[in-house]
Each structure stands twice: as C-alpha cells, then as structure tokens.
PDB file of C-alpha atoms in Angstrom:
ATOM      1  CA  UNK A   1       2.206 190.875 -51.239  1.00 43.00           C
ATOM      2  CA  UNK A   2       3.276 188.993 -48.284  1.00 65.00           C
ATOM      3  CA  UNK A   3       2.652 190.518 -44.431  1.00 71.00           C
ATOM      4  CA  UNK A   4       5.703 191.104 -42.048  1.00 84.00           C
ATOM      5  CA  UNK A   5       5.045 193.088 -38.949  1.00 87.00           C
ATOM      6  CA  UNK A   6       7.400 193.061 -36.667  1.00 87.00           C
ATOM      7  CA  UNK A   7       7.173 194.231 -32.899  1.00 89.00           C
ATOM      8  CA  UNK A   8       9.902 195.255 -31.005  1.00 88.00           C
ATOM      9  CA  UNK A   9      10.460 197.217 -27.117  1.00 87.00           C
ATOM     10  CA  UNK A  10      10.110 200.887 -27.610  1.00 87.00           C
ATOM     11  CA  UNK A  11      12.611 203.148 -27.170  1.00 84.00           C
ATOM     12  CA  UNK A  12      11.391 204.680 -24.209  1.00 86.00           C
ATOM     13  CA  UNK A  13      10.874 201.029 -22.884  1.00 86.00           C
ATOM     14  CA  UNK A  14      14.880 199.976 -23.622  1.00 83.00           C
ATOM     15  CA  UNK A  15      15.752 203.007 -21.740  1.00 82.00           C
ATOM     16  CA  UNK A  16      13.677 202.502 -18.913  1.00 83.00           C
ATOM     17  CA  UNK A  17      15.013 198.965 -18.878  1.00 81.00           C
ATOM     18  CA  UNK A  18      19.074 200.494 -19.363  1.00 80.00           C
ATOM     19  CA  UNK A  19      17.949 202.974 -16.232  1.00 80.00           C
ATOM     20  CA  UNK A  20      16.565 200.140 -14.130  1.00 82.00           C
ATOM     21  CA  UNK A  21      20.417 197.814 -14.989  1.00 79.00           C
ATOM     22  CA  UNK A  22      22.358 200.935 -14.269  1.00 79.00           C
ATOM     23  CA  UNK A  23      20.762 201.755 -10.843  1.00 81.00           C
ATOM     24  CA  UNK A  24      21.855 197.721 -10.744  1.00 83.00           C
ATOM     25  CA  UNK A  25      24.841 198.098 -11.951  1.00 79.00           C
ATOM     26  CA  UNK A  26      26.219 201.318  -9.658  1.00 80.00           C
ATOM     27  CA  UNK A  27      24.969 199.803  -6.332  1.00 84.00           C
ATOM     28  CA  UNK A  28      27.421 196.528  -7.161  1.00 82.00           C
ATOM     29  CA  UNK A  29      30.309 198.763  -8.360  1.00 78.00           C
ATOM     30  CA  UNK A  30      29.659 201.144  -5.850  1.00 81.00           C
ATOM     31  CA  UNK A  31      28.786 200.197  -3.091  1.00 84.00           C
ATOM     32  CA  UNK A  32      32.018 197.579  -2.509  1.00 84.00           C
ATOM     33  CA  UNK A  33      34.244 200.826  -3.527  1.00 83.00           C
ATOM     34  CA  UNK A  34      32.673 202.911  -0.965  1.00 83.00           C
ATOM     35  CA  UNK A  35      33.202 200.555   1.886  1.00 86.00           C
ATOM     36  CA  UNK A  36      36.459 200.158   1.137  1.00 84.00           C
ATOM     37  CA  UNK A  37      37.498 203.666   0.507  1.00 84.00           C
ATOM     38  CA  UNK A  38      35.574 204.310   3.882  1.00 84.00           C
ATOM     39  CA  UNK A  39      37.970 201.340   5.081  1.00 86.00           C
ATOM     40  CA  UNK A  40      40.677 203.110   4.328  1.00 86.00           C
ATOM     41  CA  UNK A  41      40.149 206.551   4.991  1.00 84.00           C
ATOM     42  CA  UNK A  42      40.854 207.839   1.490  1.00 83.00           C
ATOM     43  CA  UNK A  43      38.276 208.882  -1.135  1.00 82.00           C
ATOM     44  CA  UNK A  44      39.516 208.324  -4.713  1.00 83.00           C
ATOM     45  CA  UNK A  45      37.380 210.449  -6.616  1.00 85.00           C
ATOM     46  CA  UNK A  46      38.746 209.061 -10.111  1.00 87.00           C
ATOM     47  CA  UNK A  47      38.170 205.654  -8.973  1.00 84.00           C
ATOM     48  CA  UNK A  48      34.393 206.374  -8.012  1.00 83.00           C
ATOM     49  CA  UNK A  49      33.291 208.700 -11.560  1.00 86.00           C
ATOM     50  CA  UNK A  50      35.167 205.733 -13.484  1.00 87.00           C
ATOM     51  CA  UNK A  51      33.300 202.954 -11.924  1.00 82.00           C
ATOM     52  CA  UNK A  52      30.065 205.437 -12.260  1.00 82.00           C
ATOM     53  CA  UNK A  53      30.702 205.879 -16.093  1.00 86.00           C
ATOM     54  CA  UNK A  54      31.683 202.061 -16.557  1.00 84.00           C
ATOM     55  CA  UNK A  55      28.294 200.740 -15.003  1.00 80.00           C
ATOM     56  CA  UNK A  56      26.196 203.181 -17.315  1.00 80.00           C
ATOM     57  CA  UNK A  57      28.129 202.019 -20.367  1.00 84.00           C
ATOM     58  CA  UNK A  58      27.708 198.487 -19.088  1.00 81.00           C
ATOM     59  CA  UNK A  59      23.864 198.952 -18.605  1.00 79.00           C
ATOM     60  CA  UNK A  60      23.121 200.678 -21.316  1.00 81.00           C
ATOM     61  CA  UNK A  61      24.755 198.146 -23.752  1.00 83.00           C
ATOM     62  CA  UNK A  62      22.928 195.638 -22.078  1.00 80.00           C
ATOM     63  CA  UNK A  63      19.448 196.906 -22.520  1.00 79.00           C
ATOM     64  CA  UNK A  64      20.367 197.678 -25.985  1.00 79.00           C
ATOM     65  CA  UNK A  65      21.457 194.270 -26.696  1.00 80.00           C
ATOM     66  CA  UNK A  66      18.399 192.942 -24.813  1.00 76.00           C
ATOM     67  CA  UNK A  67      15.809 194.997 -27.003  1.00 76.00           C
ATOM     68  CA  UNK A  68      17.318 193.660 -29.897  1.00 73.00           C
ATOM     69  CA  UNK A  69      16.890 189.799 -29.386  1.00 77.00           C
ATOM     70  CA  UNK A  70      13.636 190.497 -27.993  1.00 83.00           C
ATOM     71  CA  UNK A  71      10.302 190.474 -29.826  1.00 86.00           C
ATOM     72  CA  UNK A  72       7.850 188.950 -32.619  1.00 89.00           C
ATOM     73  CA  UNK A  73       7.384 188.784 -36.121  1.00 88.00           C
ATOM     74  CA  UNK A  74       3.648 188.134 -37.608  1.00 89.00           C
ATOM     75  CA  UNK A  75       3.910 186.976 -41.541  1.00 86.00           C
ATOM     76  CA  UNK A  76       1.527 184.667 -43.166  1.00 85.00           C
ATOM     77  CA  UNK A  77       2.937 181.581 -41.636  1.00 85.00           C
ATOM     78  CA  UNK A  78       2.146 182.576 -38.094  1.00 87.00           C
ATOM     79  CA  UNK A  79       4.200 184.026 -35.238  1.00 89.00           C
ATOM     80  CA  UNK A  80       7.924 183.595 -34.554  1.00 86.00           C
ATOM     81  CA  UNK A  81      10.197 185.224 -32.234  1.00 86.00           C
ATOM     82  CA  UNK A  82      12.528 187.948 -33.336  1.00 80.00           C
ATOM     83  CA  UNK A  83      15.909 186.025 -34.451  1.00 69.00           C
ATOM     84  CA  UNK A  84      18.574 188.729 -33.790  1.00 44.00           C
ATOM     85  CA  UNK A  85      20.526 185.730 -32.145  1.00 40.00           C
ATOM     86  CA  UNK A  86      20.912 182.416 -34.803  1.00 47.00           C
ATOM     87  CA  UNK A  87      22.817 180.144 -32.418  1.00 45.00           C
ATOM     88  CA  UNK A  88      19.820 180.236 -29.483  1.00 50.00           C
ATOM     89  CA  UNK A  89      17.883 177.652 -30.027  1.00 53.00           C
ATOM     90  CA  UNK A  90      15.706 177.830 -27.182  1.00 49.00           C
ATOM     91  CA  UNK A  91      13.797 181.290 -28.406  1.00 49.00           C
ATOM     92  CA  UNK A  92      12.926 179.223 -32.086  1.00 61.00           C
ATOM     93  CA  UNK A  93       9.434 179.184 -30.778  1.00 77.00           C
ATOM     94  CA  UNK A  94       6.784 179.287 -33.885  1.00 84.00           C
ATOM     95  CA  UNK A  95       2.996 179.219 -33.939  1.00 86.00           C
ATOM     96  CA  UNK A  96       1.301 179.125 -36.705  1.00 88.00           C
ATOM     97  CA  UNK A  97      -1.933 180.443 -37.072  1.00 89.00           C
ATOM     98  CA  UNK A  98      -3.976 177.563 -37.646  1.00 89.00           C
ATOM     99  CA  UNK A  99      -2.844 176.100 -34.463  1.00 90.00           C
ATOM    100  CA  UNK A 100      -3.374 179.124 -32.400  1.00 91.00           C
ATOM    101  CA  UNK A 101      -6.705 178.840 -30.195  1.00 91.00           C
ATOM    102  CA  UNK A 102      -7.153 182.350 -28.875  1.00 91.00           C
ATOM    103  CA  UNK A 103      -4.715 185.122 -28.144  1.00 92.00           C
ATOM    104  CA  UNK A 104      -5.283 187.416 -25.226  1.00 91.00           C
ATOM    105  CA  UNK A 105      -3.620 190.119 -23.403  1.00 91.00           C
ATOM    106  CA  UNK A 106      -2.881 188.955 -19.509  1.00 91.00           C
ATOM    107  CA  UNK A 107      -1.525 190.997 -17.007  1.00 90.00           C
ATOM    108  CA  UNK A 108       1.403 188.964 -15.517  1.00 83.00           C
ATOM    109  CA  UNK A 109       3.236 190.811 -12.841  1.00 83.00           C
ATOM    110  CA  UNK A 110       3.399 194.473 -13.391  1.00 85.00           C
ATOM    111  CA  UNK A 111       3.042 193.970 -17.112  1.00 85.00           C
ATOM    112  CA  UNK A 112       0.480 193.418 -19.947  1.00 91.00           C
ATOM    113  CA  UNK A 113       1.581 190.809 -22.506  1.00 90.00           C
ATOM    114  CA  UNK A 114      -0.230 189.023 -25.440  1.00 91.00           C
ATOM    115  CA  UNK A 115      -0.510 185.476 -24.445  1.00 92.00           C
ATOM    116  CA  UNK A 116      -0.923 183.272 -27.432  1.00 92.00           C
ATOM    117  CA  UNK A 117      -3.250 179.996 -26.383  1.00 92.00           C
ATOM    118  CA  UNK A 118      -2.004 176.755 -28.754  1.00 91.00           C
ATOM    119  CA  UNK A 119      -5.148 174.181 -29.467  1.00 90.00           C
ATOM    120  CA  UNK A 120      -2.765 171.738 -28.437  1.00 86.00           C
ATOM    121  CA  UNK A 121      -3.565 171.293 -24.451  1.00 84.00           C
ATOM    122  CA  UNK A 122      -0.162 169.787 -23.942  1.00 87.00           C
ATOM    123  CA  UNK A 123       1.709 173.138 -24.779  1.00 86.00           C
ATOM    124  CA  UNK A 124       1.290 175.970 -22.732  1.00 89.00           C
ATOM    125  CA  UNK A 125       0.887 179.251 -23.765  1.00 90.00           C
ATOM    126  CA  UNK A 126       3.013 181.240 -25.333  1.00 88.00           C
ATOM    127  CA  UNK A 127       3.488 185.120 -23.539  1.00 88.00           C
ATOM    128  CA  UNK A 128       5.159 187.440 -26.244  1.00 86.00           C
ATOM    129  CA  UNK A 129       7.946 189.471 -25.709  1.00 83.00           C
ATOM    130  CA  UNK A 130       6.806 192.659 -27.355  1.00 85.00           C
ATOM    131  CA  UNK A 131       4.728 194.308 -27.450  1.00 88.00           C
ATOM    132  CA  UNK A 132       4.146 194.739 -23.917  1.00 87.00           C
ATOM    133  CA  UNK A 133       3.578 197.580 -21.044  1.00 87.00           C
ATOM    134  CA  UNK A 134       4.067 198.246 -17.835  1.00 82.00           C
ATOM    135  CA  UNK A 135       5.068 200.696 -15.364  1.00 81.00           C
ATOM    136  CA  UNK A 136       6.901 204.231 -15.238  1.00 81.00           C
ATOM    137  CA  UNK A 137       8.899 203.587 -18.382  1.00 79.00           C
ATOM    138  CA  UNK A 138       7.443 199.943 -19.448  1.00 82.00           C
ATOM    139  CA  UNK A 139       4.336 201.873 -20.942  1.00 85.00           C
ATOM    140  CA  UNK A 140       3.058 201.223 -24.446  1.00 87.00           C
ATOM    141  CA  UNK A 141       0.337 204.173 -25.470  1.00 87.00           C
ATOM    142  CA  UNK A 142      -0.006 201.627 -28.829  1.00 90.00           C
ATOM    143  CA  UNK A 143      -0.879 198.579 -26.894  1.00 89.00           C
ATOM    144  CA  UNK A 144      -4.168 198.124 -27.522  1.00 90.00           C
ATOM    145  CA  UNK A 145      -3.299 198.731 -31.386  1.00 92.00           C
ATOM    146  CA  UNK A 146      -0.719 196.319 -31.535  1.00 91.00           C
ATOM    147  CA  UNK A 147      -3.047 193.607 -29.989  1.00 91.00           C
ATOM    148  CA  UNK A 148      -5.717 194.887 -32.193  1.00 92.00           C
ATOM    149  CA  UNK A 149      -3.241 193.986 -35.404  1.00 91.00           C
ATOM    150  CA  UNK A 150      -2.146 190.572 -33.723  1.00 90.00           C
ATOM    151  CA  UNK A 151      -5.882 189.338 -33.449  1.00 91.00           C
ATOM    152  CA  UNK A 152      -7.331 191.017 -37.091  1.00 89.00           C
ATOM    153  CA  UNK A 153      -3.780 189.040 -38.254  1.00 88.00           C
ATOM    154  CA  UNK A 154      -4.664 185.515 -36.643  1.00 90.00           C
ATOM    155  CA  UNK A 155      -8.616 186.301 -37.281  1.00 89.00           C
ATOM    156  CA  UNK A 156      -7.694 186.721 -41.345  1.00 86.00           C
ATOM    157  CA  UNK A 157      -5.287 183.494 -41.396  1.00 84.00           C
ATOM    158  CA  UNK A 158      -7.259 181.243 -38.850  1.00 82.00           C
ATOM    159  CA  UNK A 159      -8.535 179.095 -41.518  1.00 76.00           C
ATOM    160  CA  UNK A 160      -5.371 178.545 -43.731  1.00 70.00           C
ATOM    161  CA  UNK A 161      -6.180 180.962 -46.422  1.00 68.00           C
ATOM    162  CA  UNK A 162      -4.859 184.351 -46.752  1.00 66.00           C
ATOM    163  CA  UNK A 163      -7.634 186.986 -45.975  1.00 60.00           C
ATOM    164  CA  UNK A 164     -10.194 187.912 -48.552  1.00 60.00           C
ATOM    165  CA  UNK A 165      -9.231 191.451 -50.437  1.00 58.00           C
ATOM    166  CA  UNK A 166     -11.481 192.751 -52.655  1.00 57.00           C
ATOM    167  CA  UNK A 167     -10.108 193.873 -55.605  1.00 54.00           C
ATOM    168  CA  UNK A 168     -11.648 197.765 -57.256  1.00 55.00           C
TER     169      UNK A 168
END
C-alpha cells in the first residue's frame, strides 16, 4: 500500500488569513468612500454596509482559494507541492527523498516552516507551505507532529527502498 499524506492550512489558519485580507480589504473600500462622503456632506449608509459586505465576500474567497493551492503531498516518491492549480508551473517543485539532505523546521518571520535542505548545493532550500504556524490565528497545536511524520517519512525512504515492515 502506497503512502499519501497530504498537508494543508488549517481551518482556523484560512480564517485567520480571510480576517487579516478583510481588515485589507475594508480599509481600501472604505476608507476612499468615507472621504468622499465626508467630501460631500452626505452619508450613504447603503453604499458603506454594501462595500462592507463586498470586501468580506472578497476576502474570504480569497483565503479560501489561497488555502487550497497551498500545501504538500509526501508519497513514496518524495515531496511535491499541492497541485490544486495545473496551469502554474512555477509551484511544480518536487524533491525526492533520496536527494533531500536534512529537513528542519526554521522560524522565518513570525512563522515556523519545514525547510527541506537538497544535497545539491546549487539549489536552495525548499520552505513548505503547510504545515506551518504562527501567530494569533497562524497557530498549528500539530506542528511538531506533522514535522515528526515528514522526517520518520524521509528517514524510512532516504535510501531508495520503501521502509522495512515486519510482517506477524
């Protein structure tokens, strides 16, 4: 039986992430509409709750369209990015895991990512999408499990072969 484990943002992450692009979203709608209405000297109350319910909608199809191009797959080829998307050809990054030196989890920024190190020196390495945590919303309680599972995964396959299973 082949291995597929796939990692994705978590739901509390995407809306974090939709929260975050709607504050975004209502300062650029609003703010213009406000200065104008204050312009003018007439507040158009319709005007304002539409542009308020348009910028939610807007972020929150935008972080849900986000979470779903973004993350990994492990199967016993290696790692590949999450292909929600066929026609971008820049995320068709693929490691296998005889070529992977070490894998690690960095903090970069406010976040904590894997970082997959290639033995090729030439390449540099390779931060995952997901799983990752960070801040307020950004937090993963299963980190540490889900780099646990990446490592066991590249430790088993390092050397070519799938891992030994002892049969009962």
């Amino acid at each position: 039986m082949a291995v597929k484990i796939t990692f994705r943002p978590t739901t509390r992450q995407v809306l974090g992430r939709a929260l975050f692009l709607s504050g975004l979203s209502l300062f650029a709608a609003l703010v213009p509409a406000v200065a104008y209405m204050l312009a003018v000297g007439h507040w158009y109350h319709y005007t304002l709750l539409a542009l308020f319910l348009v910028a939610i909608g807007v972020a929150l199809g935008v972080a849900y369209a986000g979470a779903r191009n973004r993350g990994v797959v492990l199967d016993e080829r290696g790692v590949h990015p999450l292909k929600a998307v066929a026609s971008q050809k820049h995320t068709e990054r693929f490691a296998a895991w005889t070529d992977i030196a070490d894998i690690r989890a960095e903090r970069r920024a406010s976040r904590t990512v894997p970082v997959v190190y290639l033995l090729d020196p030439e390449q540099k390495p390779w931060r995952l999408q997901a799983p990752y945590s960070g801040r307020a919303l950004s937090t993963d309680d299963e980190l540490d499990e889900k780099i646990f599972v990446i490592r066991s995964l590249w430790d088993a396959y390092k050397r070519g072969l799938p891992p030994y299973r002892q049969c009962p």
